C-alpha cells in the first residue's frame, strides 16, 4: 500500500514539473518589461555628433521603446543615420536657414584651414574678433539655436504633452539642461570627445589632476617634465577661468524664459544622470572618472551596415598592387581653396600607392595625379579594413581615429580644431600616428615623406595592430551601442543618486578643503603660539632666578 502510494506521489510530482517548467531569464525579462519614451536631441544633425547619438537610440527603439528626435527646421528631415523608420521626429523653428547654418560652418572651416585654431593664442584672437565683429560663429549659433527652441511655444507645448521619461542629448550645446528643466525630465549627456579638463573639470567635477592629466591642446602626454607640469598647472586654471564665462550666456536664457532662474546653469548641468564620453583607454591616457561617467568607442563594433562599394571604387582599391592611402579631412573643410587642395594633390602624386580622396567639394581646375581618385563619400571603416589599405591621412576627428585604430591602420594626422589636437597627441604617443602639425606648414614634400614613413616603417603598423587588439577585446566585452543603451535604461529605471558623487553638492570652499586648511592652520598657529609663550615664560623665570648678588 505504502509503495503504491509513493509511486503515485512520484508520478504526480513528475507531471507537475513537466507541465509547469521553471521560468527562464527571458520570461522574467518579458514580464518586467516597461515601455519608456526617450527624447534625443543633437545640435549637429548631419555630422558625427548626430550619427553617434543615434546609435543607442537604435538599440532602444529595437527593444520596443519610443524614441523621438528633436530637430531644427534648418536641418534635414532626419539625422544622418540609417534606420530612420525606427524614430519619430519633432521639428522646432530655427533662426537659421539650411544655407545660413552652412555659412557658419564654412566660416569655422576657413579659420581651421588657415591654422588660426591650432593654438590657444589663435583661439583667443578668434574669440575677440568674434565679439568685436559680431559674426555668427558656432558660439553664437549655439546660443541662437537654444533661444529659438525655447521661444517656439508650439514645439515646447508638444514636448510637454509627450511626457518623456528621459532626454538623451549631445553635450555640444549646454541647452540640454535648460530644456530638461523646462520639461521637468531627467537627462543624459553624450560627449563626442574625451573628458577635456577645461570643460568637464569645473562643470561636471571630472577629476582633472594637473600633475598627470594634460590640459586641452597643450600637446603634453601623461608623462610630463617639471617645466611641463608648471605650464600644465597654469593652463588648467586659466582655461577653466576662460571657459567659466561661456555658461553665463545660457544662464541669461534661463532668466529670459523663467526656467528655474534661481538655479545656475552649472548646477543644472550637474544634475545629469549620466555622462558618456566618446573615448577609450587604448587611446585615452589612464585617468580616474566618476561613477556616473562612461567611456565608449562610438560607431565601431556591434552591428555594422554593409555597404556595397561603387564599381569604380571597388576596382580602384582591389587593383592597387602597391596598396592605397585614404585621405579625408572630415565634413568641415568646405572653405578649402584650390591652391591648398593642389598642394595635397601634388604630394599624393609623388606616392607609389594609389590615393582615395574623400571630399564633398567640387574643385575647379584641380589637377589630380594619375594615382588619385576623388569621391564624394566612402564607407570609411570598410575601406580602412581593406587588405590593400596602407595608411590613413586624417584630421584626427575622434571617430576617424577610432575607426583607423579598429582596422589597425597607421595614421598621418593633420589636426584642424578643438579635440582633434588632443586625439592627435594621444595617437602619436601610442606610436601609430605621425603628425604633420599645423596645416599651414604642410608642403607636398612633407606630406609625401610622412606617408612613406608610416607605410614603410613597420613600427607604426605594429603599434596600430597592438592597440587595435586591445580595443577589439574591450568592445567584445562591452559593445558600445548596447552598453550605452543599457546604462540609459538603468538610470531611467532607478535614477542616478546611487552613482552621484557627493562632490557635486560641495561648494568651492568645501570641495577644495579650504575650510580644513584654515582649521589646520589655526591649530598650527595655536600650537606655535603656545610654544612661543611657554618658551618666553621659561626664559623670563630663568632670568628672574639669576638676580645679581649685592655687595
mmCIF file of C-alpha atoms in Angstrom, residues 179-386:
data_model
loop_
_atom_site.group_PDB
_atom_site.id
_atom_site.type_symbol
_atom_site.label_atom_id
_atom_site.label_comp_id
_atom_site.label_asym_id
_atom_site.label_seq_id
_atom_site.Cartn_x
_atom_site.Cartn_y
_atom_site.Cartn_z
ATOM 1 C CA UNK A 179 15.258 72.002 -21.996
ATOM 2 C CA UNK A 180 15.243 69.145 -19.467
ATOM 3 C CA UNK A 181 14.318 71.604 -16.698
ATOM 4 C CA UNK A 182 11.601 73.160 -18.853
ATOM 5 C CA UNK A 183 10.104 69.695 -19.465
ATOM 6 C CA UNK A 184 10.795 68.557 -15.888
ATOM 7 C CA UNK A 185 12.507 65.351 -17.003
ATOM 8 C CA UNK A 186 15.931 63.827 -16.230
ATOM 9 C CA UNK A 187 18.647 63.853 -18.881
ATOM 10 C CA UNK A 188 21.799 62.080 -20.044
ATOM 11 C CA UNK A 189 24.736 63.847 -21.710
ATOM 12 C CA UNK A 190 26.707 62.262 -24.573
ATOM 13 C CA UNK A 191 30.026 63.908 -25.490
ATOM 14 C CA UNK A 192 31.587 63.149 -28.864
ATOM 15 C CA UNK A 193 35.111 63.607 -27.489
ATOM 16 C CA UNK A 194 37.259 62.988 -24.440
ATOM 17 C CA UNK A 195 36.723 64.499 -20.983
ATOM 18 C CA UNK A 196 38.629 67.749 -21.560
ATOM 19 C CA UNK A 197 39.779 69.286 -18.242
ATOM 20 C CA UNK A 198 38.836 72.901 -19.028
ATOM 21 C CA UNK A 199 35.168 71.976 -19.568
ATOM 22 C CA UNK A 200 34.459 68.855 -17.574
ATOM 23 C CA UNK A 201 36.540 69.780 -14.552
ATOM 24 C CA UNK A 202 34.523 72.817 -13.413
ATOM 25 C CA UNK A 203 31.158 71.759 -14.863
ATOM 26 C CA UNK A 204 30.954 68.020 -14.229
ATOM 27 C CA UNK A 205 33.544 67.554 -11.479
ATOM 28 C CA UNK A 206 35.517 65.064 -13.538
ATOM 29 C CA UNK A 207 38.884 64.594 -11.756
ATOM 30 C CA UNK A 208 41.492 66.701 -13.543
ATOM 31 C CA UNK A 209 44.728 66.402 -11.565
ATOM 32 C CA UNK A 210 47.221 68.630 -13.450
ATOM 33 C CA UNK A 211 50.182 66.514 -12.302
ATOM 34 C CA UNK A 212 49.412 63.895 -14.951
ATOM 35 C CA UNK A 213 46.246 64.912 -16.856
ATOM 36 C CA UNK A 214 47.314 67.248 -19.702
ATOM 37 C CA UNK A 215 45.298 70.377 -20.375
ATOM 38 C CA UNK A 216 43.415 70.691 -23.658
ATOM 39 C CA UNK A 217 45.531 71.397 -26.748
ATOM 40 C CA UNK A 218 48.889 71.697 -24.960
ATOM 41 C CA UNK A 219 50.475 68.742 -26.726
ATOM 42 C CA UNK A 220 51.569 67.065 -23.474
ATOM 43 C CA UNK A 221 51.182 63.417 -22.507
ATOM 44 C CA UNK A 222 50.530 61.967 -19.044
ATOM 45 C CA UNK A 223 54.330 61.823 -18.511
ATOM 46 C CA UNK A 224 55.423 65.427 -18.055
ATOM 47 C CA UNK A 225 58.668 67.095 -17.091
ATOM 48 C CA UNK A 226 58.799 69.678 -14.294
ATOM 49 C CA UNK A 227 58.530 72.603 -16.714
ATOM 50 C CA UNK A 228 55.600 70.939 -18.493
ATOM 51 C CA UNK A 229 53.807 70.358 -15.198
ATOM 52 C CA UNK A 230 54.226 74.034 -14.317
ATOM 53 C CA UNK A 231 52.763 75.077 -17.685
ATOM 54 C CA UNK A 232 50.044 72.441 -17.397
ATOM 55 C CA UNK A 233 49.039 73.667 -13.940
ATOM 56 C CA UNK A 234 48.765 77.268 -15.167
ATOM 57 C CA UNK A 235 46.736 76.239 -18.223
ATOM 58 C CA UNK A 236 44.402 74.119 -16.102
ATOM 59 C CA UNK A 237 43.350 77.115 -14.048
ATOM 60 C CA UNK A 238 43.401 79.778 -16.768
ATOM 61 C CA UNK A 239 41.408 77.659 -19.245
ATOM 62 C CA UNK A 240 38.809 76.901 -16.578
ATOM 63 C CA UNK A 241 38.513 80.637 -15.887
ATOM 64 C CA UNK A 242 38.129 81.454 -19.604
ATOM 65 C CA UNK A 243 35.505 78.744 -20.074
ATOM 66 C CA UNK A 244 33.553 79.808 -16.992
ATOM 67 C CA UNK A 245 32.153 82.837 -18.873
ATOM 68 C CA UNK A 246 30.552 80.676 -21.567
ATOM 69 C CA UNK A 247 27.737 79.223 -19.378
ATOM 70 C CA UNK A 248 26.598 82.711 -18.360
ATOM 71 C CA UNK A 249 25.103 83.174 -21.837
ATOM 72 C CA UNK A 250 22.871 80.181 -21.205
ATOM 73 C CA UNK A 251 22.012 81.488 -17.755
ATOM 74 C CA UNK A 252 20.604 84.587 -19.445
ATOM 75 C CA UNK A 253 18.245 82.311 -21.415
ATOM 76 C CA UNK A 254 17.101 80.653 -18.190
ATOM 77 C CA UNK A 255 16.213 84.087 -16.843
ATOM 78 C CA UNK A 256 14.631 85.211 -20.123
ATOM 79 C CA UNK A 257 12.236 82.259 -20.255
ATOM 80 C CA UNK A 258 11.845 81.916 -16.468
ATOM 81 C CA UNK A 259 13.129 78.342 -16.390
ATOM 82 C CA UNK A 260 14.321 77.953 -12.798
ATOM 83 C CA UNK A 261 16.394 81.152 -12.959
ATOM 84 C CA UNK A 262 17.360 80.709 -9.299
ATOM 85 C CA UNK A 263 19.340 77.593 -10.284
ATOM 86 C CA UNK A 264 22.570 78.478 -12.089
ATOM 87 C CA UNK A 265 23.220 76.716 -15.380
ATOM 88 C CA UNK A 266 26.287 74.947 -13.952
ATOM 89 C CA UNK A 267 24.132 73.429 -11.214
ATOM 90 C CA UNK A 268 21.569 72.429 -13.827
ATOM 91 C CA UNK A 269 24.232 70.639 -15.861
ATOM 92 C CA UNK A 270 25.470 68.714 -12.829
ATOM 93 C CA UNK A 271 22.017 67.149 -12.481
ATOM 94 C CA UNK A 272 22.634 64.899 -15.486
ATOM 95 C CA UNK A 273 22.053 61.275 -14.553
ATOM 96 C CA UNK A 274 24.923 60.062 -16.707
ATOM 97 C CA UNK A 275 27.808 61.438 -18.802
ATOM 98 C CA UNK A 276 29.042 59.367 -21.722
ATOM 99 C CA UNK A 277 32.356 60.215 -23.406
ATOM 100 C CA UNK A 278 33.367 59.040 -26.865
ATOM 101 C CA UNK A 279 36.806 57.867 -25.815
ATOM 102 C CA UNK A 280 38.525 54.605 -24.990
ATOM 103 C CA UNK A 281 41.547 53.685 -22.922
ATOM 104 C CA UNK A 282 43.625 52.292 -25.787
ATOM 105 C CA UNK A 283 43.653 55.937 -26.935
ATOM 106 C CA UNK A 284 42.980 57.955 -23.779
ATOM 107 C CA UNK A 285 45.631 58.244 -21.061
ATOM 108 C CA UNK A 286 44.536 56.275 -17.947
ATOM 109 C CA UNK A 287 42.760 58.578 -15.503
ATOM 110 C CA UNK A 288 40.075 58.416 -12.800
ATOM 111 C CA UNK A 289 36.441 59.021 -13.687
ATOM 112 C CA UNK A 290 33.298 59.482 -11.617
ATOM 113 C CA UNK A 291 30.846 56.574 -11.123
ATOM 114 C CA UNK A 292 28.260 58.371 -13.274
ATOM 115 C CA UNK A 293 30.599 58.609 -16.283
ATOM 116 C CA UNK A 294 31.083 56.074 -19.057
ATOM 117 C CA UNK A 295 33.727 55.774 -21.770
ATOM 118 C CA UNK A 296 32.978 54.050 -25.044
ATOM 119 C CA UNK A 297 34.176 53.825 -28.641
ATOM 120 C CA UNK A 298 31.384 55.094 -30.871
ATOM 121 C CA UNK A 299 30.408 53.771 -34.293
ATOM 122 C CA UNK A 300 32.565 50.650 -34.049
ATOM 123 C CA UNK A 301 31.838 47.079 -33.129
ATOM 124 C CA UNK A 302 28.387 45.601 -32.840
ATOM 125 C CA UNK A 303 26.083 45.624 -35.860
ATOM 126 C CA UNK A 304 27.521 47.484 -38.850
ATOM 127 C CA UNK A 305 25.710 48.243 -42.050
ATOM 128 C CA UNK A 306 27.383 46.540 -45.029
ATOM 129 C CA UNK A 307 27.718 48.997 -47.859
ATOM 130 C CA UNK A 308 28.320 47.905 -51.423
ATOM 131 C CA UNK A 309 31.225 49.820 -52.903
ATOM 132 C CA UNK A 310 30.682 51.595 -56.182
ATOM 133 C CA UNK A 311 32.092 49.508 -59.007
ATOM 134 C CA UNK A 312 34.708 52.110 -59.900
ATOM 135 C CA UNK A 313 35.846 52.481 -56.255
ATOM 136 C CA UNK A 314 35.955 48.709 -55.720
ATOM 137 C CA UNK A 315 38.044 48.281 -58.864
ATOM 138 C CA UNK A 316 40.358 51.148 -57.833
ATOM 139 C CA UNK A 317 41.240 49.647 -54.435
ATOM 140 C CA UNK A 318 41.223 45.993 -55.491
ATOM 141 C CA UNK A 319 43.736 46.676 -58.282
ATOM 142 C CA UNK A 320 46.056 48.762 -56.065
ATOM 143 C CA UNK A 321 49.052 46.395 -56.223
ATOM 144 C CA UNK A 322 51.232 48.715 -54.105
ATOM 145 C CA UNK A 323 48.316 49.416 -51.783
ATOM 146 C CA UNK A 324 46.263 52.556 -51.371
ATOM 147 C CA UNK A 325 46.086 55.516 -48.973
ATOM 148 C CA UNK A 326 42.822 57.040 -47.767
ATOM 149 C CA UNK A 327 42.639 60.829 -47.393
ATOM 150 C CA UNK A 328 39.804 62.617 -45.633
ATOM 151 C CA UNK A 329 39.672 65.818 -43.568
ATOM 152 C CA UNK A 330 36.086 65.316 -42.438
ATOM 153 C CA UNK A 331 32.991 67.347 -43.152
ATOM 154 C CA UNK A 332 34.112 70.805 -42.009
ATOM 155 C CA UNK A 333 36.556 71.714 -44.780
ATOM 156 C CA UNK A 334 34.188 73.399 -47.217
ATOM 157 C CA UNK A 335 36.325 76.542 -47.315
ATOM 158 C CA UNK A 336 39.418 74.843 -48.742
ATOM 159 C CA UNK A 337 40.869 76.824 -51.633
ATOM 160 C CA UNK A 338 42.044 75.217 -54.859
ATOM 161 C CA UNK A 339 45.669 76.228 -54.142
ATOM 162 C CA UNK A 340 45.634 74.345 -50.830
ATOM 163 C CA UNK A 341 43.930 71.346 -52.418
ATOM 164 C CA UNK A 342 46.537 71.349 -55.219
ATOM 165 C CA UNK A 343 49.308 71.102 -52.626
ATOM 166 C CA UNK A 344 47.727 67.877 -51.331
ATOM 167 C CA UNK A 345 47.188 66.600 -54.877
ATOM 168 C CA UNK A 346 50.842 67.241 -55.791
ATOM 169 C CA UNK A 347 52.061 65.432 -52.667
ATOM 170 C CA UNK A 348 49.874 62.395 -53.313
ATOM 171 C CA UNK A 349 51.005 62.270 -56.934
ATOM 172 C CA UNK A 350 54.542 61.550 -55.686
ATOM 173 C CA UNK A 351 53.480 58.340 -53.914
ATOM 174 C CA UNK A 352 53.826 54.816 -55.344
ATOM 175 C CA UNK A 353 50.481 53.909 -53.749
ATOM 176 C CA UNK A 354 47.068 54.849 -55.048
ATOM 177 C CA UNK A 355 45.176 57.546 -53.108
ATOM 178 C CA UNK A 356 41.434 57.566 -52.460
ATOM 179 C CA UNK A 357 40.477 61.142 -51.597
ATOM 180 C CA UNK A 358 37.116 61.689 -49.902
ATOM 181 C CA UNK A 359 35.795 65.231 -50.381
ATOM 182 C CA UNK A 360 32.376 66.797 -50.886
ATOM 183 C CA UNK A 361 33.908 69.826 -52.654
ATOM 184 C CA UNK A 362 33.956 70.152 -56.445
ATOM 185 C CA UNK A 363 37.282 71.890 -57.039
ATOM 186 C CA UNK A 364 37.541 73.796 -60.305
ATOM 187 C CA UNK A 365 40.905 73.489 -62.023
ATOM 188 C CA UNK A 366 42.341 70.885 -59.639
ATOM 189 C CA UNK A 367 44.905 68.600 -61.298
ATOM 190 C CA UNK A 368 44.920 65.174 -59.688
ATOM 191 C CA UNK A 369 47.735 62.680 -60.145
ATOM 192 C CA UNK A 370 47.079 59.521 -62.131
ATOM 193 C CA UNK A 371 47.210 57.533 -58.891
ATOM 194 C CA UNK A 372 44.498 59.645 -57.168
ATOM 195 C CA UNK A 373 40.733 59.266 -57.238
ATOM 196 C CA UNK A 374 38.349 61.753 -55.566
ATOM 197 C CA UNK A 375 34.975 60.560 -54.306
ATOM 198 C CA UNK A 376 32.143 62.365 -52.541
ATOM 199 C CA UNK A 377 31.531 59.713 -49.879
ATOM 200 C CA UNK A 378 33.030 56.383 -48.847
ATOM 201 C CA UNK A 379 32.187 53.749 -46.193
ATOM 202 C CA UNK A 380 35.259 54.652 -44.178
ATOM 203 C CA UNK A 381 35.549 51.679 -41.824
ATOM 204 C CA UNK A 382 35.004 49.225 -44.673
ATOM 205 C CA UNK A 383 37.849 50.767 -46.701
ATOM 206 C CA UNK A 384 40.167 51.185 -43.709
ATOM 207 C CA UNK A 385 39.814 47.439 -43.150
ATOM 208 C CA UNK A 386 40.546 46.603 -46.809
#
